[in-house]
Amino acid sequence: MHVTDFDREVDVVVLGSGGAGLTAALTAAVNGASVEVYEKAATVGGTTAVSGGILWIPAHRRSSEGELTVDDAMSYLRAQSLGYMDDDLVETFVRTGPEMLDFVEAHSDLRFEIAEGFPDYKPELPGGRAGGGRSLNAKPFELSRLGEWRDRITSFPADFSNVGIDAETRARIHASAENDSGDYCVAGTALIAGLLKGLLDAGVTPRTGARAMELIADGDAITGVRIIHEGSDLAVRARRGVVLATGGFEWDTKLVEAYLRGPMHGPVSPPNNTGDGLRMAMARGADLANMGEAWWVPIVQLPGDTFGGHPRSRSVRLERTRPRSIIVNRAGKRFLNEAGEYNSMAGPFHFLDPRDGYANDPAWIVFDSQHLKRYGFLGVLPGEEAPDWFSPSTDLADLGEKTGIDADGLARTLAAWNENVAHEHDPDFSRGSSAYDGYWGDDKAVTAAGKTLGPIDTAPYYAVPVSIGAMGTKGGPRTDRDGRVLHVSGAPIAGLYAAGNAMAGATGKAYGGAGGTIGPAMVFGYRAGLAITARVS
Ligand SMILES: Cc1cc2nc3c(=O)[nH]c(=O)nc-3n(C[C@H](O)[C@H](O)[C@H](O)COP(=O)(O)OP(=O)(O)OC[C@H]3O[C@@H](n4cnc5c(N)ncnc54)[C@H](O)[C@@H]3O)c2cc1C
């Protein structure tokens, strides 16, 4: 396309309005660029808006315990990377984190605070922090300050498992507005609201209902984007460059099947991340990396539960962590630490038995009447009757008949489990031994292991299917440390940047702690915003 064919012209075009996109846009705008943000959905914020809104920034000086060092952060990430991390990108993330936080606070009304006591996800590894300090959340944000934009942030229906709503989750992640009077939002909504307000104040108004379709190039350099906006086909020139912040490809079945390292049964993100940025980058020769990886999470699907016309998957946390519940496969055997961090669970769920196929997928969360009575389960409150799809069963044989779980195998598993937990001990998978394990467990328990270990011995018994899904994918175009997309030849593609789940995730297979996805997304969004305005540090 020739330059004169463009409908609009601007310095920087940002595609997508999640944490990565809004941070890139804010940074570029504050540094003097004219910026336009195009968002495919009718509302802004993407997955970031429905998330817990926590950022993992592993090295900083904001802790009351003193400096959290780069060396510790690097040792920790290296220890959990299984050899699959790009040291240069990871160190860039670690070193830029504090600068990004300072920048966002200086140029918006967003404020971050440490989510006190939120442990790293593998705190016992070298450099890990059992007492927290690396996870930060956005402080509650007063929605009315957004004016007409207050109702234009992406949200899930307000029910039990929405991280922004569920009271227990909110309390754990310190996302509570209860002490503030007024119209406050918390968690991911607060993060997006704060970024959006900063952006609006910088003179940038996102365009929603605007889907980027194709990158426009002049020779090898990207010069613009073709966008379908409100029924019109627009060619927008980006004088300095285009930032792909379109999230992952978790909602595109073909891409999921082609690339992910094992089955992914349901994304828990809103249904707009269909790999558009990935396809656009591939069409221009981008090199790809980390394509097999996702931000994995165990999921449940409630019968008839939909969002945006798609079956809805929900990440399951409290129900697998509290005492008196375990996860078993169809042989009735446990195969993981149910209370461990979710991302690492993909391995055991993906275990491929040469004779039996995916032996652990699907699996079941098995729990007893005491669990239901004390804690409730998936929105069924303590004291309420269990729905049929929980397979209420008078004994294990009955449960086996209803679910297909091998009842003898399950009986053997429960006998051993009940014996072991009486000694607060899980010799098979060490559940309860990490400082992380009890975090989502029973706060009233007097011992650390007691927060998550308890017998399963009181009928009726129940079982709910659980499988592995994803919060988003982690692979995409390979970038340099400033978000420049690299061509398969190794050279940067002029004018093309990527950040967040649209780029090849810097941390490889690792997931450092709560906020491990939004932290890097905002850091690389920030760096792309600096680089595109030639303010590289
Ligand atoms: C319930 C839940 C809780 C979570 N909690 C946390 C947490 O507390 N901390 C954490 O670190 N992570 C969390 N995550 C994961 C995290 O939210 C995501 O990994 C992260 O927000 C991704 O940010 P992003 O900016 O890359 O993508 P997104 O926030 O998904 O934004 C991408 C945007 O691009 C838009 N888009 C897609 N295609 C196009 C196109 N062609 N043109 C224009 N726009 C397009 C999408 O509509 C979307 O708005 C959670 C996820 C879920 C679902």
mmCIF file with all atom_site columns, N, CA, C and O in Angstrom, residues 331-333 396 406-418:
data_model
loop_
_atom_site.group_PDB
_atom_site.id
_atom_site.type_symbol
_atom_site.label_atom_id
_atom_site.label_alt_id
_atom_site.label_comp_id
_atom_site.label_asym_id
_atom_site.label_entity_id
_atom_site.label_seq_id
_atom_site.pdbx_PDB_ins_code
_atom_site.Cartn_x
_atom_site.Cartn_y
_atom_site.Cartn_z
_atom_site.occupancy
_atom_site.B_iso_or_equiv
_atom_site.pdbx_formal_charge
_atom_site.auth_seq_id
_atom_site.auth_comp_id
_atom_site.auth_asym_id
_atom_site.auth_atom_id
_atom_site.pdbx_PDB_model_num
ATOM 1  N N  . ALA A 1 331 ? -8.152  -43.766 37.489 1.00 0.00 ? 331 ALA A N  1
ATOM 2  C CA . ALA A 1 331 ? -7.772  -44.950 38.264 1.00 0.00 ? 331 ALA A CA 1
ATOM 3  C C  . ALA A 1 331 ? -7.970  -44.716 39.765 1.00 0.00 ? 331 ALA A C  1
ATOM 4  O O  . ALA A 1 331 ? -7.666  -45.591 40.579 1.00 0.00 ? 331 ALA A O  1
ATOM 5  N N  . GLY A 1 332 ? -8.425  -43.510 40.114 1.00 0.00 ? 332 GLY A N  1
ATOM 6  C CA . GLY A 1 332 ? -8.632  -43.191 41.536 1.00 0.00 ? 332 GLY A CA 1
ATOM 7  C C  . GLY A 1 332 ? -7.352  -42.791 42.245 1.00 0.00 ? 332 GLY A C  1
ATOM 8  O O  . GLY A 1 332 ? -7.305  -42.727 43.466 1.00 0.00 ? 332 GLY A O  1
ATOM 9  N N  . LYS A 1 333 ? -6.295  -42.488 41.457 1.00 0.00 ? 333 LYS A N  1
ATOM 10 C CA . LYS A 1 333 ? -4.994  -42.166 42.065 1.00 0.00 ? 333 LYS A CA 1
ATOM 11 C C  . LYS A 1 333 ? -4.729  -40.668 42.037 1.00 0.00 ? 333 LYS A C  1
ATOM 12 O O  . LYS A 1 333 ? -5.039  -40.002 41.041 1.00 0.00 ? 333 LYS A O  1
ATOM 13 N N  . LEU A 1 396 ? -18.115 -44.945 48.166 1.00 0.00 ? 396 LEU A N  1
ATOM 14 C CA . LEU A 1 396 ? -17.151 -44.812 47.065 1.00 0.00 ? 396 LEU A CA 1
ATOM 15 C C  . LEU A 1 396 ? -17.576 -45.631 45.839 1.00 0.00 ? 396 LEU A C  1
ATOM 16 O O  . LEU A 1 396 ? -17.316 -45.227 44.698 1.00 0.00 ? 396 LEU A O  1
ATOM 17 N N  . ASP A 1 406 ? -12.289 -45.420 39.143 1.00 0.00 ? 406 ASP A N  1
ATOM 18 C CA . ASP A 1 406 ? -12.142 -46.774 39.681 1.00 0.00 ? 406 ASP A CA 1
ATOM 19 C C  . ASP A 1 406 ? -12.327 -46.741 41.210 1.00 0.00 ? 406 ASP A C  1
ATOM 20 O O  . ASP A 1 406 ? -11.510 -46.133 41.925 1.00 0.00 ? 406 ASP A O  1
ATOM 21 N N  . ALA A 1 407 ? -13.401 -47.364 41.681 1.00 0.00 ? 407 ALA A N  1
ATOM 22 C CA . ALA A 1 407 ? -13.764 -47.234 43.100 1.00 0.00 ? 407 ALA A CA 1
ATOM 23 C C  . ALA A 1 407 ? -12.743 -47.909 44.006 1.00 0.00 ? 407 ALA A C  1
ATOM 24 O O  . ALA A 1 407 ? -12.439 -47.399 45.095 1.00 0.00 ? 407 ALA A O  1
ATOM 25 N N  . ASP A 1 408 ? -12.180 -49.049 43.559 1.00 0.00 ? 408 ASP A N  1
ATOM 26 C CA . ASP A 1 408 ? -11.184 -49.723 44.402 1.00 0.00 ? 408 ASP A CA 1
ATOM 27 C C  . ASP A 1 408 ? -9.920  -48.883 44.521 1.00 0.00 ? 408 ASP A C  1
ATOM 28 O O  . ASP A 1 408 ? -9.330  -48.754 45.599 1.00 0.00 ? 408 ASP A O  1
ATOM 29 N N  . GLY A 1 409 ? -9.520  -48.340 43.376 1.00 0.00 ? 409 GLY A N  1
ATOM 30 C CA . GLY A 1 409 ? -8.340  -47.468 43.381 1.00 0.00 ? 409 GLY A CA 1
ATOM 31 C C  . GLY A 1 409 ? -8.558  -46.280 44.297 1.00 0.00 ? 409 GLY A C  1
ATOM 32 O O  . GLY A 1 409 ? -7.676  -45.899 45.083 1.00 0.00 ? 409 GLY A O  1
ATOM 33 N N  . LEU A 1 410 ? -9.737  -45.694 44.228 1.00 0.00 ? 410 LEU A N  1
ATOM 34 C CA . LEU A 1 410 ? -10.040 -44.534 45.062 1.00 0.00 ? 410 LEU A CA 1
ATOM 35 C C  . LEU A 1 410 ? -10.044 -44.924 46.537 1.00 0.00 ? 410 LEU A C  1
ATOM 36 O O  . LEU A 1 410 ? -9.531  -44.178 47.388 1.00 0.00 ? 410 LEU A O  1
ATOM 37 N N  . ALA A 1 411 ? -10.589 -46.098 46.834 1.00 0.00 ? 411 ALA A N  1
ATOM 38 C CA . ALA A 1 411 ? -10.619 -46.547 48.233 1.00 0.00 ? 411 ALA A CA 1
ATOM 39 C C  . ALA A 1 411 ? -9.200  -46.695 48.769 1.00 0.00 ? 411 ALA A C  1
ATOM 40 O O  . ALA A 1 411 ? -8.895  -46.287 49.901 1.00 0.00 ? 411 ALA A O  1
ATOM 41 N N  . ARG A 1 412 ? -8.305  -47.240 47.944 1.00 0.00 ? 412 ARG A N  1
ATOM 42 C CA . ARG A 1 412 ? -6.903  -47.396 48.383 1.00 0.00 ? 412 ARG A CA 1
ATOM 43 C C  . ARG A 1 412 ? -6.261  -46.012 48.592 1.00 0.00 ? 412 ARG A C  1
ATOM 44 O O  . ARG A 1 412 ? -5.563  -45.778 49.577 1.00 0.00 ? 412 ARG A O  1
ATOM 45 N N  . THR A 1 413 ? -6.552  -45.106 47.664 1.00 0.00 ? 413 THR A N  1
ATOM 46 C CA . THR A 1 413 ? -5.983  -43.754 47.778 1.00 0.00 ? 413 THR A CA 1
ATOM 47 C C  . THR A 1 413 ? -6.458  -43.080 49.063 1.00 0.00 ? 413 THR A C  1
ATOM 48 O O  . THR A 1 413 ? -5.667  -42.482 49.803 1.00 0.00 ? 413 THR A O  1
ATOM 49 N N  . LEU A 1 414 ? -7.755  -43.178 49.334 1.00 0.00 ? 414 LEU A N  1
ATOM 50 C CA . LEU A 1 414 ? -8.289  -42.495 50.519 1.00 0.00 ? 414 LEU A CA 1
ATOM 51 C C  . LEU A 1 414 ? -7.779  -43.124 51.816 1.00 0.00 ? 414 LEU A C  1
ATOM 52 O O  . LEU A 1 414 ? -7.518  -42.411 52.794 1.00 0.00 ? 414 LEU A O  1
ATOM 53 N N  . ALA A 1 415 ? -7.621  -44.457 51.801 1.00 0.00 ? 415 ALA A N  1
ATOM 54 C CA . ALA A 1 415 ? -7.101  -45.104 53.018 1.00 0.00 ? 415 ALA A CA 1
ATOM 55 C C  . ALA A 1 415 ? -5.710  -44.564 53.342 1.00 0.00 ? 415 ALA A C  1
ATOM 56 O O  . ALA A 1 415 ? -5.412  -44.180 54.488 1.00 0.00 ? 415 ALA A O  1
ATOM 57 N N  . ALA A 1 416 ? -4.853  -44.491 52.319 1.00 0.00 ? 416 ALA A N  1
ATOM 58 C CA . ALA A 1 416 ? -3.489  -43.984 52.538 1.00 0.00 ? 416 ALA A CA 1
ATOM 59 C C  . ALA A 1 416 ? -3.523  -42.499 52.901 1.00 0.00 ? 416 ALA A C  1
ATOM 60 O O  . ALA A 1 416 ? -2.811  -42.044 53.801 1.00 0.00 ? 416 ALA A O  1
ATOM 61 N N  . TRP A 1 417 ? -4.342  -41.752 52.190 1.00 0.00 ? 417 TRP A N  1
ATOM 62 C CA . TRP A 1 417 ? -4.441  -40.302 52.431 1.00 0.00 ? 417 TRP A CA 1
ATOM 63 C C  . TRP A 1 417 ? -4.870  -40.020 53.874 1.00 0.00 ? 417 TRP A C  1
ATOM 64 O O  . TRP A 1 417 ? -4.246  -39.222 54.581 1.00 0.00 ? 417 TRP A O  1
ATOM 65 N N  . ASN A 1 418 ? -5.917  -40.698 54.297 1.00 0.00 ? 418 ASN A N  1
ATOM 66 C CA . ASN A 1 418 ? -6.431  -40.428 55.653 1.00 0.00 ? 418 ASN A CA 1
ATOM 67 C C  . ASN A 1 418 ? -5.397  -40.791 56.723 1.00 0.00 ? 418 ASN A C  1
ATOM 68 O O  . ASN A 1 418 ? -5.246  -40.089 57.721 1.00 0.00 ? 418 ASN A O  1
#
